[in-house]
mmCIF file of C-alpha atoms in Angstrom:
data_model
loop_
_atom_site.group_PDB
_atom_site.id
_atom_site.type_symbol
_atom_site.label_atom_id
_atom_site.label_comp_id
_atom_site.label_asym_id
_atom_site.label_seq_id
_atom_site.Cartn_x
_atom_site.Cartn_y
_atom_site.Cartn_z
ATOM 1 C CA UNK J 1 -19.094 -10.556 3.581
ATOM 2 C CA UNK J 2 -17.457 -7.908 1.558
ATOM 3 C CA UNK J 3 -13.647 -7.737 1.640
ATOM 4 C CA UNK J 4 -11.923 -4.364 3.332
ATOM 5 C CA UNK J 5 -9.277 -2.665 1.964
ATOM 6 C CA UNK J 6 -5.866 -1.963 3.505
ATOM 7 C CA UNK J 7 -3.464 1.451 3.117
ATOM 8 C CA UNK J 8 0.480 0.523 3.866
ATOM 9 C CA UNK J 9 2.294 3.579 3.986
ATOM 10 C CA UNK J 10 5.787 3.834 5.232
ATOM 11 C CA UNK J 11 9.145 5.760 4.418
ATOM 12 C CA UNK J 12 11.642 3.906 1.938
ATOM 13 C CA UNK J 13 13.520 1.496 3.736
ATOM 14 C CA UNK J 14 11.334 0.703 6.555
ATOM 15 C CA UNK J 15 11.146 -3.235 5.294
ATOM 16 C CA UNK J 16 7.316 -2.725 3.808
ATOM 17 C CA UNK J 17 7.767 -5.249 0.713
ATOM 18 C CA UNK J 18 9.434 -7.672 3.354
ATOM 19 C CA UNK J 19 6.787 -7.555 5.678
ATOM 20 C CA UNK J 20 3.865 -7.269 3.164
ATOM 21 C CA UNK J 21 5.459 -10.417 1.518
ATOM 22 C CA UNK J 22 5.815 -12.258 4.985
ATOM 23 C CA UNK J 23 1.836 -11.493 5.368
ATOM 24 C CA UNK J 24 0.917 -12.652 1.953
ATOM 25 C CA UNK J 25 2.545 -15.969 2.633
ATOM 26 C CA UNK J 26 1.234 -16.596 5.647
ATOM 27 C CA UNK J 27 -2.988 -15.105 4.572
ATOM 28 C CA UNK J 28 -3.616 -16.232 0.646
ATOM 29 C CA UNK J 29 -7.217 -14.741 1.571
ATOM 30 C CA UNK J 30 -5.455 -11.470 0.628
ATOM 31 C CA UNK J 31 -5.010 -9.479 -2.592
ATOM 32 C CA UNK J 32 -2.554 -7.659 -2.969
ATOM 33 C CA UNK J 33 -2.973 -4.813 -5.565
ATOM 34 C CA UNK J 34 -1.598 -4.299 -8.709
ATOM 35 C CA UNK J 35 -0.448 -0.909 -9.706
ATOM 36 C CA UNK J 36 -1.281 0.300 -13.300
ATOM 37 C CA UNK J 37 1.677 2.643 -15.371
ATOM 38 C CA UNK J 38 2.823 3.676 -18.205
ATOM 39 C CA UNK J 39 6.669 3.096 -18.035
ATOM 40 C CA UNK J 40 7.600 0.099 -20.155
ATOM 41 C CA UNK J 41 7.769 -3.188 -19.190
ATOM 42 C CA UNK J 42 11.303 -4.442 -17.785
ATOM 43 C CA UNK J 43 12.885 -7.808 -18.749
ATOM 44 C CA UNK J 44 11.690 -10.355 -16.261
ATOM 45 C CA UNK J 45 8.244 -8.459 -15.542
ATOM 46 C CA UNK J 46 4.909 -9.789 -16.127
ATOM 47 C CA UNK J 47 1.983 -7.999 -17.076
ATOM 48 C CA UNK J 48 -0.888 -8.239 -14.239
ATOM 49 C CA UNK J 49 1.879 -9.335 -11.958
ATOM 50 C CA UNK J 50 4.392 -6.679 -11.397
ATOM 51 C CA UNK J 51 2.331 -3.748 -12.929
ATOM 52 C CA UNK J 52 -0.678 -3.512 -15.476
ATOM 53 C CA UNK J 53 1.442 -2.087 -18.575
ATOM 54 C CA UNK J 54 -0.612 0.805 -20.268
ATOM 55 C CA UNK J 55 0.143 3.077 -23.064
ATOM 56 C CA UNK J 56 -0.080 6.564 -22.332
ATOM 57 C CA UNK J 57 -3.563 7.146 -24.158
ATOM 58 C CA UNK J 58 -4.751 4.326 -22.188
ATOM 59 C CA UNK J 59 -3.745 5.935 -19.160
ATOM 60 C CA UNK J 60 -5.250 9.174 -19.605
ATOM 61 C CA UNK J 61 -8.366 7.895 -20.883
ATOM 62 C CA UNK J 62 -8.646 5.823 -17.707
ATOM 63 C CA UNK J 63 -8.406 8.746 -15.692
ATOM 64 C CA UNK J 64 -11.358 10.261 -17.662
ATOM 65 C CA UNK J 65 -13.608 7.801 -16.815
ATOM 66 C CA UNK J 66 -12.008 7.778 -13.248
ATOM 67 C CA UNK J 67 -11.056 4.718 -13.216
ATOM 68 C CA UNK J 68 -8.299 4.972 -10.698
ATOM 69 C CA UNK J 69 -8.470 5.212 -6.617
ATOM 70 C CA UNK J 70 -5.040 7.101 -6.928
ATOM 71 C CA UNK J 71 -3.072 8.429 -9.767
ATOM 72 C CA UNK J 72 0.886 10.303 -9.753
ATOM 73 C CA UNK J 73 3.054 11.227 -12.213
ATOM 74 C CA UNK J 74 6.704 10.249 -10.995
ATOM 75 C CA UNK J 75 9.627 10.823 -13.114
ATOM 76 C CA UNK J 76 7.471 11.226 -16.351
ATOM 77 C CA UNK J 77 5.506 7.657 -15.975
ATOM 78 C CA UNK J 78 1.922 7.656 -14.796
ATOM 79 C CA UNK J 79 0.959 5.058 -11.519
ATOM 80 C CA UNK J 80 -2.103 4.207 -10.308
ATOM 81 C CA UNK J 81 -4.385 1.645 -8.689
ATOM 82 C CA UNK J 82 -7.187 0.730 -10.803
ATOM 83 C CA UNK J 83 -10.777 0.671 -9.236
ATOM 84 C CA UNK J 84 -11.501 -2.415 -11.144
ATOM 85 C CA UNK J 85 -9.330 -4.972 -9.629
ATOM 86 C CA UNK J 86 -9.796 -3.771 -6.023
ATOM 87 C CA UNK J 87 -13.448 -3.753 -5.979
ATOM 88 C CA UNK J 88 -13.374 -7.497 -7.955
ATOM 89 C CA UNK J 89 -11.246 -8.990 -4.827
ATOM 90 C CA UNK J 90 -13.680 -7.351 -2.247
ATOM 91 C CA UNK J 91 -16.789 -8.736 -4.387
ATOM 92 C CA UNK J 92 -15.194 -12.350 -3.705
ATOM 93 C CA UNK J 93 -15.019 -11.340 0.307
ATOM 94 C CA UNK J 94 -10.985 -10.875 -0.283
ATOM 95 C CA UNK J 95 -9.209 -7.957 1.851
ATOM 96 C CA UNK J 96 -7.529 -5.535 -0.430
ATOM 97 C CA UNK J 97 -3.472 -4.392 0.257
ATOM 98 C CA UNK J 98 -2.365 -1.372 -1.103
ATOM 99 C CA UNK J 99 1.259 -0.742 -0.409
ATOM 100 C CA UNK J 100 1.240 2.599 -1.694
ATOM 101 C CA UNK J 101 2.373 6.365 -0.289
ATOM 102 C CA UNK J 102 1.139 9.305 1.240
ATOM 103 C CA UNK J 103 -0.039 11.195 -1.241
ATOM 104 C CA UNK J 104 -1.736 7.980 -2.925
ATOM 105 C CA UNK J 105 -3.049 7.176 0.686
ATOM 106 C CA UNK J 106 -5.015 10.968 1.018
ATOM 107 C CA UNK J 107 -6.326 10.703 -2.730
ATOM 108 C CA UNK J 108 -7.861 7.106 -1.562
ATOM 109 C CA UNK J 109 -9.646 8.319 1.752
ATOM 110 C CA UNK J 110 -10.912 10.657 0.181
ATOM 111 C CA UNK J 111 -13.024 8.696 -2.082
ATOM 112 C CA UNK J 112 -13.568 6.205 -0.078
ATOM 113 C CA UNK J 113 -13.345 7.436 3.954
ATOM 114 C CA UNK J 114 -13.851 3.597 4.673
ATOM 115 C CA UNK J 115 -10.585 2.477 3.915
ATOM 116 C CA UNK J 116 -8.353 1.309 6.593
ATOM 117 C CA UNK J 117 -5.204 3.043 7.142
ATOM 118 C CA UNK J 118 -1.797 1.590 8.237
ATOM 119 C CA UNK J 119 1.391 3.045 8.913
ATOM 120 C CA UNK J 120 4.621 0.943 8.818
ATOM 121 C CA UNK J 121 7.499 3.222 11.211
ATOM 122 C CA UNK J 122 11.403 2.040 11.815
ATOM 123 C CA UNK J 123 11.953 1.578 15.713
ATOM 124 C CA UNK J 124 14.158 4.184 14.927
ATOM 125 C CA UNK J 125 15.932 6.584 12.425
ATOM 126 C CA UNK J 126 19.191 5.239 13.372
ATOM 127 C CA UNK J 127 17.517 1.898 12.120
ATOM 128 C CA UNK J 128 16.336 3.345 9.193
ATOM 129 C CA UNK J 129 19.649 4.942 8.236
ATOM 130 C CA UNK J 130 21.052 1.680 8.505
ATOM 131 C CA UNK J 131 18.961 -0.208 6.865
ATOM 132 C CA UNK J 132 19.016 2.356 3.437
ATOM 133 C CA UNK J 133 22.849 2.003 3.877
ATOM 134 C CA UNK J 134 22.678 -1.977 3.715
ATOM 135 C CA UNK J 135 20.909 -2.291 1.083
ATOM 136 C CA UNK J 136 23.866 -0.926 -1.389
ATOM 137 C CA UNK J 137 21.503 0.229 -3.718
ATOM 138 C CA UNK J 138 21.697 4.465 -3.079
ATOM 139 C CA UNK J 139 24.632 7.080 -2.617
ATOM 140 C CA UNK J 140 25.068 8.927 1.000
ATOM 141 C CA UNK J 141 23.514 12.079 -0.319
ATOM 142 C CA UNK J 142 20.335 9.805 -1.978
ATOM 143 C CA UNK J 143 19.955 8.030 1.499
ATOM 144 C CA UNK J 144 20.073 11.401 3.124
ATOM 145 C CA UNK J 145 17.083 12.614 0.505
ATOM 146 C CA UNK J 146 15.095 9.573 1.629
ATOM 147 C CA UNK J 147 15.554 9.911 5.257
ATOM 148 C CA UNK J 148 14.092 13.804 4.785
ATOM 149 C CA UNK J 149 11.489 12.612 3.000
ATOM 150 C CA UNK J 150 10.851 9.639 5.929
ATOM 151 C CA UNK J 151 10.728 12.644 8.387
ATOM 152 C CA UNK J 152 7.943 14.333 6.130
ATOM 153 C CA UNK J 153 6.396 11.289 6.156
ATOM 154 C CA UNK J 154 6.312 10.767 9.483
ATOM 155 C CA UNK J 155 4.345 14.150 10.062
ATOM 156 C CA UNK J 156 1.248 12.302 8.625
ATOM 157 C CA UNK J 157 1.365 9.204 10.652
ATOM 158 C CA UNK J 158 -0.660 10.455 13.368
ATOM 159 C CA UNK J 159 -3.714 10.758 10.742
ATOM 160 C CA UNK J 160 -3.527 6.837 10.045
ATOM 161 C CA UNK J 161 -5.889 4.456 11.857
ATOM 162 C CA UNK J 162 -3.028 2.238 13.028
ATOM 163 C CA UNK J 163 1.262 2.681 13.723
ATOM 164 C CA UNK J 164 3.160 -0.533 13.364
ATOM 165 C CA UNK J 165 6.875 -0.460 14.341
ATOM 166 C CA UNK J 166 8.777 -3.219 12.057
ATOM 167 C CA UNK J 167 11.398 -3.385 14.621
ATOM 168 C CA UNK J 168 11.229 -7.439 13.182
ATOM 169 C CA UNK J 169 9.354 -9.206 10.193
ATOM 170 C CA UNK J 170 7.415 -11.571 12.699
ATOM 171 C CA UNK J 171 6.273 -8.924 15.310
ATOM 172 C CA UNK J 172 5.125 -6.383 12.198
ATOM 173 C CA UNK J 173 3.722 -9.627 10.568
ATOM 174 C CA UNK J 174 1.829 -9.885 13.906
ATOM 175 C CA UNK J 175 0.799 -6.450 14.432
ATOM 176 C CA UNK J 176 -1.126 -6.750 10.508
ATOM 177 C CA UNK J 177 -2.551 -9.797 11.045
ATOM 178 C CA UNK J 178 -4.110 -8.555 14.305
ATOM 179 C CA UNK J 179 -5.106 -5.425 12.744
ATOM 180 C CA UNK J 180 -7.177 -7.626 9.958
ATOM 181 C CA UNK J 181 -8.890 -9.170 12.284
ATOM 182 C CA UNK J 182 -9.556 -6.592 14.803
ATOM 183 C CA UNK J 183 -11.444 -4.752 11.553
ATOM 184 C CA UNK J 184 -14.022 -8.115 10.504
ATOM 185 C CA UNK J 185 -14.604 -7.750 14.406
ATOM 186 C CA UNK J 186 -16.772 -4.351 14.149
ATOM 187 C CA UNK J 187 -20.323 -4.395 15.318
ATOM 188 C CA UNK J 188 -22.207 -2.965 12.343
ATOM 189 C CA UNK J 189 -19.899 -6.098 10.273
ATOM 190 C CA UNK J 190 -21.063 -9.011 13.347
ATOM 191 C CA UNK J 191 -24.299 -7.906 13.706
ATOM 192 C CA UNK J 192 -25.226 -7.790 10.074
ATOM 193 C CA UNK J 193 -23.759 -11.638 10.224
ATOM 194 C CA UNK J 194 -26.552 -12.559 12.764
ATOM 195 C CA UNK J 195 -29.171 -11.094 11.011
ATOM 196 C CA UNK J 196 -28.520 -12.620 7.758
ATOM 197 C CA UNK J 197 -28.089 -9.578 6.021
#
């Protein structure tokens, strides 16, 4: 059977590389998508592995021959996912993750209505708020910025398939996982099993 693939949206600080990591460890059916860009390559970084390092040209020519499910310019570097490598890991039967935003999310359903949708939620802002603070990476008035863009965010949520609240690793761990299967257990997907198709 053909792999499916996977949206993760959620607001900055919501725990979405912790809990995406947590699933990968635990399902090594999964592939996990690489993001193409065009910023440079930082010490410690591996091409393939953190990002797929393009040159500008390379980039634009890409999106010419569209190439990407999603592209966004973001502080003058290019991101995208590349077609390629998603629809090679659903060939092999693998589901796809793509931990990737809003706008990303809308530009992907919209080629491909099929994708599944899933959108990661604090238990609450006051979590949130203290979970950007702990981290020790961003000023007050940055944290502030990223918990009005968590509340724009949020506005879309209701147009996801699924809500997950990571109020802990293991319960949002859970919650995927469940959500993975649930998706294999469609009738069109079953029946198609029994009839050798």
């Amino acid at each position: 059977m053909r792999g499916k693939t996977f949206i993760i949206s959620g607001p900055s600080g919501v725990g979405k590389s912790t809990v995406l990591q947590a699933l990968l460890e635990r399902r090594k059916d999964l592939y996990f998508s690489v993001s193409a860009t065009t910023r440079p390559c930082r010490p410690g970084e591996t091409d393939g592995v953190h990002y797929h390092f393009l040159d500008v040209d390379t980039f634009r020519a890409w999106i010419a021959k569209n190439e990407f499910l999603e592209y966004a310019e973001y502080v003058g570097n290019f991101y995208g996912t590349p077609k390629r490598y998603v629809d090679e890991a659903m060939d092999q039967g693998r589901d796809v993750i793509l931990d990737i935003e809003v706008q990303g999310a809308i530009q992907v359903t919209g080629q491909r209505p099929e994708t599944v949708t899933i959108f990661i939620a604090p238990p609450s802002w006051t979590e949130l708020e203290r979970r950007l603070t702990e981290r020790g990476t961003d000023s007050a008035e940055k944290i502030q910025k990223r918990l009005l863009r968590a509340k724009v965010e949020f506005q879309t949520a209701h147009t996801y398939d699924y809500f997950v609240i990571n109020d802990t690793v293991e319960n949002a761990v859970r919650e995927l996982e469940a959500i993975l299967t649930a998706e294999h257990c469609k009738p069109q997907e079953r029946m198609a099993i029994i009839n050798g198709q």
